[in-house]
Amino acid sequence: MCGRYVRFSTKTELEHHFETIFRIEEEPGPSYNTAPGTLNPVVLTGRAQTRGITLMKWGLIPPFADSPNIGYKMMNARSETLHEKPSFRPAFERKRCLVPANGFYEWQQSGSAKVPHFISLKEEPLFAFAGLFERWLSPENASVFTYTIITTQANPLIAPLHERMPVILRPEQYDTWLDQTQRNLGALQEMLQPYPAEAMQFWEVPEDVNKASVNHPDLMKPGSGSLQAPTLF
């Protein structure tokens, strides 16, 4: 799964990497402990098939939901069942997005405790999770835009930490994923594979990351006696 992630790239870096511009004036500050329920940059395309970056709340609220509280239960969507679930299928068909990130956290069960780890790509400091978004109308008729991060089976590196991991897309896949005219769900499903283990790394980090209210760069740094990722290749 993916319950916390990191995004510290600047507005300029995001615009350069995703070859687009922000649709909002304010620059979102860095977040070293991004949690569900927060507003974060998301990349999507409009009707003219042009990319743009905007802010959405993490935790997808389906259009038919009675309450926005369901969003906290829908921070992730399993890649294997996107085409089956009423909450995700419409978005999978025509509301796909990219979620910029610089890394993410995962917790490994160790006895009665859960040990946090920071995971990132070795050669790519900025990347994108595959995501879906939706528009929900509140009782006051206000539009609320939310997103979810798609997960898949963990690769051999991440599997000792958790059986699931977020889907990370390569830059050459961005256009296909964002293309609103692309309705070949089988082809899209094929894109949702585990990222190569040899291109990733992780290490143990301080338990402060367990608190969503704690948000600073030191959360990503190896803790005392930190466990490094094993060498698999």
Short mmCIF file of C-alpha atoms in Angstrom, two decimals:
data_model
loop_
_atom_site.label_atom_id
_atom_site.label_comp_id
_atom_site.label_asym_id
_atom_site.label_seq_id
_atom_site.Cartn_x
_atom_site.Cartn_y
_atom_site.Cartn_z
CA MET A 1 0.00 0.00 0.00
CA CYS A 2 1.02 3.64 0.14
CA GLY A 3 -0.12 5.59 3.18
CA ARG A 4 2.55 8.32 3.33
CA TYR A 5 4.83 9.83 0.74
CA VAL A 6 7.37 12.61 0.21
CA ARG A 7 7.34 15.50 -2.25
CA PHE A 8 9.99 18.18 -2.00
CA SER A 9 10.62 19.12 -5.64
CA THR A 10 9.96 22.80 -6.36
CA LYS A 11 7.28 24.21 -8.65
CA THR A 12 9.92 24.81 -11.34
CA GLU A 13 11.22 21.24 -11.06
CA LEU A 14 7.72 19.81 -11.30
CA GLU A 15 6.89 21.91 -14.35
CA HIS A 16 10.13 20.87 -16.05
CA HIS A 17 9.76 17.16 -15.32
CA PHE A 18 6.11 16.94 -16.36
CA GLU A 19 6.49 19.42 -19.24
CA THR A 20 3.60 21.59 -18.15
CA ILE A 21 2.62 24.46 -15.84
CA PHE A 22 0.68 24.89 -12.61
CA ARG A 23 -2.95 25.90 -13.01
CA ILE A 24 -2.81 27.65 -9.65
CA GLU A 25 -0.79 30.69 -8.62
CA GLU A 26 0.47 29.61 -5.23
CA GLU A 27 3.47 27.32 -4.98
CA PRO A 28 2.84 24.29 -2.75
CA GLY A 29 5.54 23.92 -0.14
CA PRO A 30 7.50 20.70 0.33
CA SER A 31 5.93 17.84 2.26
CA TYR A 32 8.11 15.21 3.90
CA ASN A 33 5.22 13.28 5.43
CA THR A 34 2.26 13.56 3.07
CA ALA A 35 -0.84 11.93 4.56
CA PRO A 36 -4.38 11.23 3.30
CA GLY A 37 -6.70 14.21 3.59
CA THR A 38 -4.07 16.75 2.49
CA LEU A 39 -3.98 18.86 -0.68
CA ASN A 40 -1.19 17.91 -3.08
CA PRO A 41 -0.07 18.51 -6.69
CA VAL A 42 -1.61 16.22 -9.31
CA VAL A 43 -0.90 16.15 -13.07
CA LEU A 44 -3.80 15.66 -15.48
CA THR A 45 -4.95 16.61 -18.97
CA GLY A 46 -7.87 18.79 -19.99
CA ARG A 47 -10.27 18.45 -22.89
CA ALA A 48 -7.62 19.79 -25.27
CA GLN A 49 -5.26 17.02 -24.11
CA THR A 50 -2.87 19.57 -22.61
CA ARG A 51 -1.19 18.78 -19.31
CA GLY A 52 -1.62 20.86 -16.21
CA ILE A 53 -0.77 20.66 -12.51
CA THR A 54 -3.38 21.42 -9.87
CA LEU A 55 -4.07 20.61 -6.22
CA MET A 56 -6.37 17.81 -5.09
CA LYS A 57 -7.14 16.12 -1.79
CA TRP A 58 -5.67 12.66 -1.24
CA GLY A 59 -8.40 10.07 -0.66
CA LEU A 60 -10.82 9.49 -3.53
CA ILE A 61 -14.49 10.32 -2.94
CA PRO A 62 -16.73 8.63 -5.55
CA PRO A 63 -19.45 10.85 -7.06
CA PHE A 64 -22.16 8.68 -5.47
CA ALA A 65 -20.73 8.89 -1.93
CA ASP A 66 -23.03 10.23 0.79
CA SER A 67 -20.14 11.50 2.91
CA PRO A 68 -16.59 12.72 2.19
CA ASN A 69 -15.33 10.59 5.07
CA ILE A 70 -15.06 7.60 2.74
CA GLY A 71 -12.04 9.27 1.17
CA TYR A 72 -9.79 8.18 4.02
CA LYS A 73 -10.57 4.56 3.17
CA MET A 74 -9.80 5.10 -0.51
CA MET A 75 -6.29 6.49 -0.48
CA ASN A 76 -5.23 3.45 -2.56
CA ALA A 77 -6.80 1.44 -5.38
CA ARG A 78 -5.68 -2.10 -6.23
CA SER A 79 -4.57 -2.31 -9.87
CA GLU A 80 -6.00 -5.81 -10.29
CA THR A 81 -9.60 -4.76 -9.60
CA LEU A 82 -9.86 -1.24 -11.04
CA HIS A 83 -12.08 -2.45 -13.87
CA GLU A 84 -14.45 -4.18 -11.42
CA LYS A 85 -15.00 -1.69 -8.60
CA PRO A 86 -17.81 0.86 -9.09
CA SER A 87 -15.78 3.36 -7.07
CA PHE A 88 -12.81 3.22 -9.45
CA ARG A 89 -13.89 1.98 -12.88
CA PRO A 90 -15.29 5.31 -14.19
CA ALA A 91 -12.09 7.11 -13.15
CA PHE A 92 -9.94 4.32 -14.61
CA GLU A 93 -11.72 4.82 -17.92
CA ARG A 94 -11.40 8.59 -18.21
CA LYS A 95 -9.96 10.31 -15.11
CA ARG A 96 -6.38 9.13 -14.80
CA CYS A 97 -3.67 11.32 -13.28
CA LEU A 98 -0.05 11.39 -12.16
CA VAL A 99 0.94 12.01 -8.54
CA PRO A 100 4.41 13.63 -8.23
CA ALA A 101 6.64 12.16 -5.53
CA ASN A 102 10.26 11.94 -4.42
CA GLY A 103 9.80 8.86 -2.26
CA PHE A 104 7.40 7.06 0.05
CA TYR A 105 7.30 5.32 3.41
CA GLU A 106 6.45 1.75 4.26
CA TRP A 107 6.28 -0.02 7.61
CA GLN A 108 7.68 -3.49 8.29
CA GLN A 109 6.16 -5.63 11.01
CA SER A 110 8.80 -6.50 13.61
CA GLY A 111 7.25 -8.40 16.51
CA SER A 112 4.58 -6.14 17.97
CA ALA A 113 6.12 -3.03 16.40
CA LYS A 114 6.04 -1.55 12.91
CA VAL A 115 9.35 -0.14 11.69
CA PRO A 116 9.18 2.73 9.13
CA HIS A 117 11.37 2.82 6.01
CA PHE A 118 11.93 5.47 3.35
CA ILE A 119 11.86 4.17 -0.24
CA SER A 120 13.03 6.00 -3.35
CA LEU A 121 14.48 5.48 -6.82
CA LYS A 122 18.25 5.29 -7.15
CA GLU A 123 18.63 7.43 -10.26
CA GLU A 124 15.38 9.42 -10.45
CA PRO A 125 14.87 11.93 -7.61
CA LEU A 126 11.43 12.88 -8.96
CA PHE A 127 8.89 10.40 -10.31
CA ALA A 128 5.13 9.83 -10.56
CA PHE A 129 2.66 7.40 -9.04
CA ALA A 130 -0.21 6.25 -11.24
CA GLY A 131 -3.39 7.80 -9.90
CA LEU A 132 -7.10 8.30 -10.48
CA PHE A 133 -9.19 11.35 -9.61
CA GLU A 134 -12.85 12.22 -9.16
CA ARG A 135 -15.14 15.21 -8.62
CA TRP A 136 -17.61 15.04 -5.74
CA LEU A 137 -20.38 17.55 -5.11
CA SER A 138 -20.93 18.47 -1.48
CA PRO A 139 -24.42 19.09 -0.03
CA GLU A 140 -23.64 22.80 -0.54
CA ASN A 141 -23.02 22.07 -4.24
CA ALA A 142 -19.27 22.73 -3.94
CA SER A 143 -16.89 20.71 -6.10
CA VAL A 144 -14.33 18.62 -4.23
CA PHE A 145 -11.56 17.05 -6.32
CA THR A 146 -9.84 14.02 -4.84
CA TYR A 147 -7.38 11.35 -5.95
CA THR A 148 -6.16 7.87 -5.13
CA ILE A 149 -2.80 6.15 -5.68
CA ILE A 150 -2.85 2.82 -7.50
CA THR A 151 -0.99 -0.11 -5.94
CA THR A 152 0.31 -3.40 -7.29
CA GLN A 153 2.12 -6.47 -6.01
CA ALA A 154 5.42 -5.59 -4.35
CA ASN A 155 8.68 -6.29 -6.16
CA PRO A 156 11.35 -8.50 -4.51
CA LEU A 157 12.97 -5.51 -2.78
CA ILE A 158 9.79 -4.15 -1.19
CA ALA A 159 8.13 -7.51 -0.46
CA PRO A 160 9.94 -7.99 2.91
CA LEU A 161 8.39 -4.69 4.03
CA HIS A 162 4.89 -5.07 2.58
CA GLU A 163 3.08 -7.19 0.00
CA ARG A 164 1.89 -4.11 -1.93
CA MET A 165 3.62 -1.07 -3.42
CA PRO A 166 2.48 2.02 -5.36
CA VAL A 167 2.61 1.87 -9.15
CA ILE A 168 5.42 4.10 -10.45
CA LEU A 169 5.21 5.13 -14.09
CA ARG A 170 8.13 6.04 -16.35
CA PRO A 171 8.15 9.41 -18.18
CA GLU A 172 7.64 7.66 -21.53
CA GLN A 173 4.36 6.27 -20.16
CA TYR A 174 2.92 9.60 -19.03
CA ASP A 175 1.20 10.52 -22.30
CA THR A 176 -0.58 7.18 -22.64
CA TRP A 177 -1.74 7.18 -19.03
CA LEU A 178 -3.07 10.74 -19.22
CA ASP A 179 -4.67 10.38 -22.66
CA GLN A 180 -8.43 10.76 -22.12
CA THR A 181 -9.15 9.12 -25.48
CA GLN A 182 -7.31 5.95 -24.45
CA ARG A 183 -10.07 3.52 -23.46
CA ASN A 184 -8.20 0.23 -23.95
CA LEU A 185 -8.38 -0.86 -20.33
CA GLY A 186 -6.36 -3.99 -21.01
CA ALA A 187 -3.44 -1.96 -22.35
CA LEU A 188 -3.69 0.45 -19.44
CA GLN A 189 -3.79 -2.43 -16.97
CA GLU A 190 -0.54 -3.77 -18.45
CA MET A 191 1.18 -0.54 -17.46
CA LEU A 192 0.43 -1.13 -13.78
CA GLN A 193 3.42 -3.33 -13.00
CA PRO A 194 5.86 -3.37 -10.05
CA TYR A 195 8.78 -1.01 -10.63
CA PRO A 196 12.09 -2.86 -11.15
CA ALA A 197 13.64 -3.76 -7.79
CA GLU A 198 17.18 -3.05 -8.98
CA ALA A 199 16.25 0.61 -9.58
CA MET A 200 15.00 1.19 -6.02
CA GLN A 201 16.47 1.60 -2.54
CA PHE A 202 15.26 1.90 1.05
CA TRP A 203 16.48 2.43 4.59
CA GLU A 204 15.03 2.52 8.07
CA VAL A 205 13.99 5.96 9.34
CA PRO A 206 13.01 7.53 12.69
CA GLU A 207 9.66 6.63 14.25
CA ASP A 208 8.70 10.31 14.21
CA VAL A 209 7.26 9.66 10.74
CA ASN A 210 4.47 7.69 12.43
CA LYS A 211 2.89 11.01 13.39
CA ALA A 212 1.24 12.74 10.44
CA SER A 213 1.68 16.09 12.19
CA VAL A 214 5.49 15.76 12.05
CA ASN A 215 6.83 17.06 8.74
CA HIS A 216 10.51 17.89 8.18
CA PRO A 217 13.44 16.68 6.01
CA ASP A 218 15.07 14.63 8.77
CA LEU A 219 12.24 12.10 8.51
CA MET A 220 13.87 10.75 5.35
CA LYS A 221 17.31 10.34 6.88
CA PRO A 222 18.57 6.93 8.09
CA GLY A 223 18.03 6.45 11.80
CA SER A 224 20.60 5.18 14.28
CA GLY A 225 21.42 1.57 13.48
CA SER A 226 19.39 1.90 10.30
CA LEU A 227 18.68 -1.13 8.16
CA GLN A 228 19.75 -0.61 4.56
CA ALA A 229 18.13 -2.27 1.57
CA PRO A 230 19.62 -5.70 0.86
CA THR A 231 21.68 -6.23 -2.27
CA LEU A 232 19.60 -8.35 -4.63
CA PHE A 233 21.43 -7.87 -7.89
#
